[in-house]
Amino acid sequence: MSRLQGPNSLKRKRPGSTSDSLTEHERTVHDVIQGKQDMGISQRDMKREINLPDNLVTKCLKSLLAKNLIKEVKNIQSRGRKHFISVEFEPSNEITGGAWYVEGSLDTEYINVLKEQCWRKIYGLKVATLEGVTDAIKRSNVSQIELSKQQVEEIVKALVLDNEVMEVKSSGTGEFASIPVGKVCYKCIGKRGYGGEPKFGAMASIPCGVCPQISHCTPDGIISPKTCVYYKKWLDF
Amino acid sequence: MVTQYGIKYAVNLITTHFGDLVAKVCECLLRKGPLNLQAIVRFTELTSSQVKNSLLVLIQHNCVQAFVLEQPGDHGDGAKLNTQYITLFNNIIHRWRFPKFLTIVSQKLDKQCVELLEALLLHGRLTLKQMSDRAKSGQNEGDDAILDAVREAFIKLRNAHFIERCPASEPVLTKPTEEEASARKRGPKSAKILEEKETLEQRVLEAAAPPEALRFLIVTQTECAADGGKDESNSSGMAPGEKRKRDALESETECGTTDDQVVLWRANFEEFIRRLRHKACIENVRAHLDDGAIIVLGAMLEATRGAEKKVKTENSVPLSLNSIYEEVIKSEEGRNITFDRVRASLVQLSCPPFVKAVNESYSIDFKKIIELAQNEEVESIVLKRYGRDAYRMFRLLLNSGRLLETDKIADTTFVEKKDTPKILYKLWKDDYLHMEYQLVMNFGIVLVIQEKGGKKAVYYKLQLTGVRQSQFLLWKVNKNTLQEHVLDEMFHAALNLSLRVAHELEQEKELLNIPQDKRVNRLRKVRLLLESSHMKLDDAIMLFHDF
């Protein structure tokens, strides 16, 4: 509920909670930020919530930052805007984006390294349970930070979406002999290596299949198979 | 599922094969649904004889089926009979597949059979007599040898169910059911109309189809020859089907006896499509599993094919491990496979479940195999058209089958939160996704105490309590609309390929300033690429339309 408090409740002073050296306006601004707890508030939203002139709010924020009572954080939702949070809180995952974000940006490089490592572990194990992959990753020290089972699961699920790995249920026989029946496990997709493109279908292999103008193309229109530039390029022998 | 571009594609084919006049009649029927002769004349503004002749061509080539709709008389004066014509969209599209049908026969049977089937595909419908006459005119050998060869090929084709007797020329259909009648009242734009047409098409086909016992039955040669002769003397060079239909159109009494006795044969498209479906299943599974599993799957298909009643069968009849093995060792490549290896291959095949195992008996899950192949086809379009992030998002939504919120999609697919809506929007704009908008307001339950006329009333009321509202965008893949959309795009692409071939051929005549050998060489390459792409695309069309 802390995110949804109305302006009236926020204007209440909290005796002893802030330094006495704060001006009345600074205290108001600080209370608003503190009231938002780990969610913090953007400068724009604050101007909307507090009935103070813009330049005054900016001045108060500067002074609070200098006094080390608030800190500026990156909000992944709107990276351009200034977002403030009281010093006693750590920004929530909604603000930082969670473990996969660094400075408000998705850490794609790190994610890609982990993806490939997880794929290699699954490939090595032939059929792997989530616990199996987590253990293998832990043992190999590929990540400096220890990854939780949930984080490994997120990575493996992304591999499933990439069509690099498939999710199957153990049948308890053959290659699943060591895994209890019905347990979800992961296998690498058949015949191609990591990062290989899946086989393109018939439609995706011709210009019309990937044409951004297909909805404007008609047999006798301005865009037509007779005048098509993509066809011209395709059939340039 | 006949989409807008499906119709254009079919009309283009009919134009190429039979010219503008026939195509006009065909398009009229495709767009307006079943019509009688007068209505076609009115809509196409052609003369009655032009329409009649066009219909005869279409019937001869199995693209149109005539039927009689029995309607109750207006004043209780008995039923009125009204001959109507319905296009068989699938049969029109099958015309692109004739080379594939011929390849199947060339792989299974001998050259004679291929030639005979080629003749049947070329002429649409033929009697055995005509098949023999046709063979005789092209060869110098003795008559008896040719007749024997034709008859042998004919029997081989018949035994493999590659040919069948033609359906009844004008089956009588009783009046439509109440449900259909009400669907018709809802106006031409209603989606129900499409369903109604389908059911009507199915009813017509069912009524026209020869009984299963007769479908592949061969009449005695003497009967056939006698009837064939009679037909020939009357028709003066006209194809027998045309003759028969013309007679049927013009006079119902004149040659009723001929109708009974002349047996016309045609290619059995259903069997060919079934074989192509099985082939597609094998090819799709091959991408996932090893050769052993493919041999086992092939053997299972071979053993259960005869039991399939329709093309779109969901599961094959169950087979025991022993009967699968028995079938496996029939083939050359299966002979070195051990019993245990078959068992291991079946385990492989059941994950992902291409084959379902229940109580030691195994059945092929056609539905799953086809669905997987369809998904792969669409996913690869998404990958190539919108990139890898979109591919991941699309696969997430396709597999989850429910509405998911933008942020949830971003988190699961590891895509930047600010980029996610843009990608999803693109997919939505091109009809690959369905979107819903959700507004969440803060409501609370408030206790209200009211006093009216000395009476107190206490109740709870739902009331807007906060000023904040949250907006969410939810996304999902709607499989039915997606399939229809993709199929329409495929028909569009196929039409484009065929139009481009025509354009290239036309242009070739005009480019006289380029040296001839260079021109010919280029045209050869262009045609090869366009036509082979067209055939592959047709495989994908079958995946969505016929399988």
Short mmCIF file of N, CA and C in Angstrom, two decimals, chain A residues 89-162:
data_model
loop_
_atom_site.label_atom_id
_atom_site.label_comp_id
_atom_site.label_asym_id
_atom_site.label_seq_id
_atom_site.Cartn_x
_atom_site.Cartn_y
_atom_site.Cartn_z
N PHE A 89 16.72 2.65 2.07
CA PHE A 89 16.13 1.55 1.27
C PHE A 89 17.04 1.17 0.10
N GLU A 90 16.94 -0.13 -0.27
CA GLU A 90 17.57 -0.58 -1.52
C GLU A 90 16.47 -0.62 -2.58
N PRO A 91 16.72 -0.11 -3.76
CA PRO A 91 15.65 -0.07 -4.76
C PRO A 91 15.08 -1.46 -5.06
N SER A 92 13.76 -1.52 -5.23
CA SER A 92 13.10 -2.82 -5.47
C SER A 92 13.45 -3.34 -6.88
N ASN A 93 13.14 -4.61 -7.10
CA ASN A 93 13.41 -5.22 -8.42
C ASN A 93 12.65 -4.52 -9.54
N GLU A 94 11.50 -3.96 -9.16
CA GLU A 94 10.70 -3.27 -10.19
C GLU A 94 11.46 -2.06 -10.73
N ILE A 95 12.27 -1.45 -9.85
CA ILE A 95 13.04 -0.28 -10.27
C ILE A 95 14.33 -0.70 -10.98
N THR A 96 15.04 -1.65 -10.38
CA THR A 96 16.35 -2.02 -10.95
C THR A 96 16.22 -3.01 -12.09
N GLY A 97 15.09 -3.73 -12.11
CA GLY A 97 14.92 -4.77 -13.13
C GLY A 97 15.35 -6.13 -12.61
N GLY A 98 15.91 -6.18 -11.42
CA GLY A 98 16.30 -7.47 -10.84
C GLY A 98 17.74 -7.82 -11.14
N ALA A 99 18.05 -9.08 -10.90
CA ALA A 99 19.45 -9.53 -10.95
C ALA A 99 20.09 -9.37 -12.33
N TRP A 100 19.26 -9.37 -13.37
CA TRP A 100 19.83 -9.35 -14.73
C TRP A 100 20.10 -7.95 -15.23
N TYR A 101 19.86 -6.96 -14.38
CA TYR A 101 20.09 -5.58 -14.83
C TYR A 101 21.29 -4.96 -14.13
N VAL A 102 22.04 -4.17 -14.88
CA VAL A 102 23.15 -3.43 -14.32
C VAL A 102 22.97 -1.98 -14.74
N GLU A 103 22.95 -1.09 -13.75
CA GLU A 103 22.77 0.34 -14.04
C GLU A 103 21.54 0.59 -14.92
N GLY A 104 20.49 -0.16 -14.65
CA GLY A 104 19.25 0.07 -15.40
C GLY A 104 19.21 -0.54 -16.79
N SER A 105 20.29 -1.21 -17.20
CA SER A 105 20.26 -1.86 -18.52
C SER A 105 20.36 -3.37 -18.36
N LEU A 106 19.72 -4.07 -19.27
CA LEU A 106 19.78 -5.52 -19.24
C LEU A 106 21.22 -5.95 -19.55
N ASP A 107 21.75 -6.83 -18.71
CA ASP A 107 23.14 -7.25 -18.90
C ASP A 107 23.20 -8.41 -19.91
N THR A 108 22.99 -8.06 -21.16
CA THR A 108 22.86 -9.10 -22.19
C THR A 108 24.11 -9.96 -22.34
N GLU A 109 25.26 -9.31 -22.17
CA GLU A 109 26.50 -10.06 -22.35
C GLU A 109 26.58 -11.21 -21.33
N TYR A 110 26.33 -10.83 -20.07
CA TYR A 110 26.37 -11.81 -18.97
C TYR A 110 25.33 -12.92 -19.20
N ILE A 111 24.14 -12.50 -19.61
CA ILE A 111 23.06 -13.47 -19.84
C ILE A 111 23.46 -14.45 -20.95
N ASN A 112 24.05 -13.90 -22.02
CA ASN A 112 24.44 -14.77 -23.13
C ASN A 112 25.52 -15.78 -22.73
N VAL A 113 26.46 -15.32 -21.91
CA VAL A 113 27.50 -16.24 -21.43
C VAL A 113 26.84 -17.36 -20.62
N LEU A 114 25.93 -16.98 -19.72
CA LEU A 114 25.26 -17.99 -18.90
C LEU A 114 24.44 -18.96 -19.74
N LYS A 115 23.78 -18.41 -20.75
CA LYS A 115 22.95 -19.26 -21.62
C LYS A 115 23.82 -20.34 -22.26
N GLU A 116 24.94 -19.89 -22.82
CA GLU A 116 25.80 -20.84 -23.51
C GLU A 116 26.34 -21.89 -22.53
N GLN A 117 26.71 -21.42 -21.33
CA GLN A 117 27.25 -22.36 -20.33
C GLN A 117 26.19 -23.39 -19.94
N CYS A 118 24.96 -22.92 -19.71
CA CYS A 118 23.87 -23.85 -19.34
C CYS A 118 23.66 -24.86 -20.46
N TRP A 119 23.68 -24.36 -21.70
CA TRP A 119 23.48 -25.25 -22.85
C TRP A 119 24.57 -26.34 -22.85
N ARG A 120 25.82 -25.90 -22.60
CA ARG A 120 26.92 -26.88 -22.60
C ARG A 120 26.74 -27.93 -21.52
N LYS A 121 26.27 -27.48 -20.36
CA LYS A 121 26.06 -28.44 -19.26
C LYS A 121 24.97 -29.45 -19.64
N ILE A 122 23.88 -28.95 -20.22
CA ILE A 122 22.79 -29.85 -20.62
C ILE A 122 23.28 -30.82 -21.70
N TYR A 123 24.06 -30.26 -22.63
CA TYR A 123 24.60 -31.09 -23.72
C TYR A 123 25.47 -32.21 -23.15
N GLY A 124 26.29 -31.84 -22.16
CA GLY A 124 27.18 -32.82 -21.53
C GLY A 124 26.41 -33.89 -20.78
N LEU A 125 25.33 -33.46 -20.14
CA LEU A 125 24.55 -34.41 -19.33
C LEU A 125 23.55 -35.22 -20.18
N LYS A 126 23.36 -34.83 -21.45
CA LYS A 126 22.37 -35.43 -22.38
C LYS A 126 20.94 -35.09 -21.95
N VAL A 127 20.56 -35.56 -20.76
CA VAL A 127 19.26 -35.17 -20.22
C VAL A 127 19.54 -34.62 -18.83
N ALA A 128 19.07 -33.40 -18.56
CA ALA A 128 19.41 -32.80 -17.27
C ALA A 128 18.18 -32.27 -16.56
N THR A 129 18.16 -32.43 -15.26
CA THR A 129 17.11 -31.78 -14.47
C THR A 129 17.63 -30.39 -14.12
N LEU A 130 16.75 -29.55 -13.61
CA LEU A 130 17.15 -28.20 -13.24
C LEU A 130 18.23 -28.24 -12.16
N GLU A 131 18.06 -29.14 -11.20
CA GLU A 131 19.04 -29.27 -10.11
C GLU A 131 20.40 -29.66 -10.69
N GLY A 132 20.37 -30.55 -11.67
CA GLY A 132 21.60 -31.01 -12.32
C GLY A 132 22.35 -29.85 -12.96
N VAL A 133 21.60 -28.99 -13.67
CA VAL A 133 22.24 -27.85 -14.34
C VAL A 133 22.78 -26.88 -13.30
N THR A 134 21.96 -26.61 -12.27
CA THR A 134 22.40 -25.66 -11.22
C THR A 134 23.70 -26.15 -10.58
N ASP A 135 23.76 -27.42 -10.24
CA ASP A 135 24.97 -28.00 -9.62
C ASP A 135 26.17 -27.87 -10.54
N ALA A 136 25.95 -28.22 -11.82
CA ALA A 136 27.05 -28.19 -12.78
C ALA A 136 27.59 -26.77 -12.94
N ILE A 137 26.68 -25.80 -12.96
CA ILE A 137 27.09 -24.39 -13.10
C ILE A 137 27.86 -23.97 -11.85
N LYS A 138 27.36 -24.38 -10.69
CA LYS A 138 27.99 -24.02 -9.42
C LYS A 138 29.43 -24.56 -9.38
N ARG A 139 29.59 -25.82 -9.78
CA ARG A 139 30.90 -26.46 -9.73
C ARG A 139 31.90 -25.82 -10.69
N SER A 140 31.38 -25.33 -11.83
CA SER A 140 32.31 -24.84 -12.85
C SER A 140 32.74 -23.39 -12.64
N ASN A 141 32.11 -22.72 -11.66
CA ASN A 141 32.46 -21.32 -11.35
C ASN A 141 32.38 -20.39 -12.57
N VAL A 142 31.46 -20.61 -13.45
CA VAL A 142 31.37 -19.71 -14.60
C VAL A 142 30.84 -18.34 -14.19
N SER A 143 30.03 -18.35 -13.13
CA SER A 143 29.50 -17.08 -12.67
C SER A 143 30.18 -16.70 -11.36
N GLN A 144 30.59 -15.42 -11.30
CA GLN A 144 31.24 -14.98 -10.05
C GLN A 144 30.24 -14.92 -8.91
N ILE A 145 29.01 -14.56 -9.26
CA ILE A 145 27.97 -14.55 -8.25
C ILE A 145 27.33 -15.94 -8.28
N GLU A 146 27.03 -16.46 -7.09
CA GLU A 146 26.39 -17.79 -7.09
C GLU A 146 24.95 -17.67 -7.57
N LEU A 147 24.62 -18.49 -8.54
CA LEU A 147 23.28 -18.40 -9.11
C LEU A 147 22.32 -19.28 -8.35
N SER A 148 21.11 -18.75 -8.10
CA SER A 148 20.10 -19.57 -7.42
C SER A 148 19.47 -20.51 -8.45
N LYS A 149 18.75 -21.50 -7.93
CA LYS A 149 18.08 -22.44 -8.82
C LYS A 149 17.07 -21.70 -9.70
N GLN A 150 16.44 -20.69 -9.09
CA GLN A 150 15.44 -19.93 -9.84
C GLN A 150 16.08 -19.16 -11.00
N GLN A 151 17.26 -18.61 -10.74
CA GLN A 151 17.95 -17.87 -11.81
C GLN A 151 18.37 -18.80 -12.94
N VAL A 152 18.86 -19.99 -12.55
CA VAL A 152 19.24 -20.97 -13.59
C VAL A 152 17.99 -21.36 -14.39
N GLU A 153 16.88 -21.49 -13.67
CA GLU A 153 15.63 -21.86 -14.35
C GLU A 153 15.26 -20.79 -15.39
N GLU A 154 15.43 -19.52 -15.00
CA GLU A 154 15.11 -18.43 -15.95
C GLU A 154 15.97 -18.54 -17.21
N ILE A 155 17.24 -18.85 -17.00
CA ILE A 155 18.16 -18.98 -18.15
C ILE A 155 17.77 -20.18 -19.02
N VAL A 156 17.48 -21.31 -18.36
CA VAL A 156 17.14 -22.51 -19.13
C VAL A 156 15.83 -22.31 -19.89
N LYS A 157 14.87 -21.62 -19.24
CA LYS A 157 13.60 -21.37 -19.93
C LYS A 157 13.83 -20.50 -21.16
N ALA A 158 14.76 -19.56 -21.05
CA ALA A 158 15.06 -18.72 -22.21
C ALA A 158 15.68 -19.56 -23.33
N LEU A 159 16.48 -20.56 -22.93
CA LEU A 159 17.05 -21.47 -23.94
C LEU A 159 15.96 -22.27 -24.63
N VAL A 160 14.93 -22.61 -23.86
CA VAL A 160 13.79 -23.32 -24.45
C VAL A 160 13.12 -22.41 -25.47
N LEU A 161 12.95 -21.14 -25.10
CA LEU A 161 12.31 -20.19 -26.03
C LEU A 161 13.18 -19.94 -27.26
N ASP A 162 14.49 -20.03 -27.08
CA ASP A 162 15.40 -19.89 -28.21
C ASP A 162 15.39 -21.11 -29.12
#
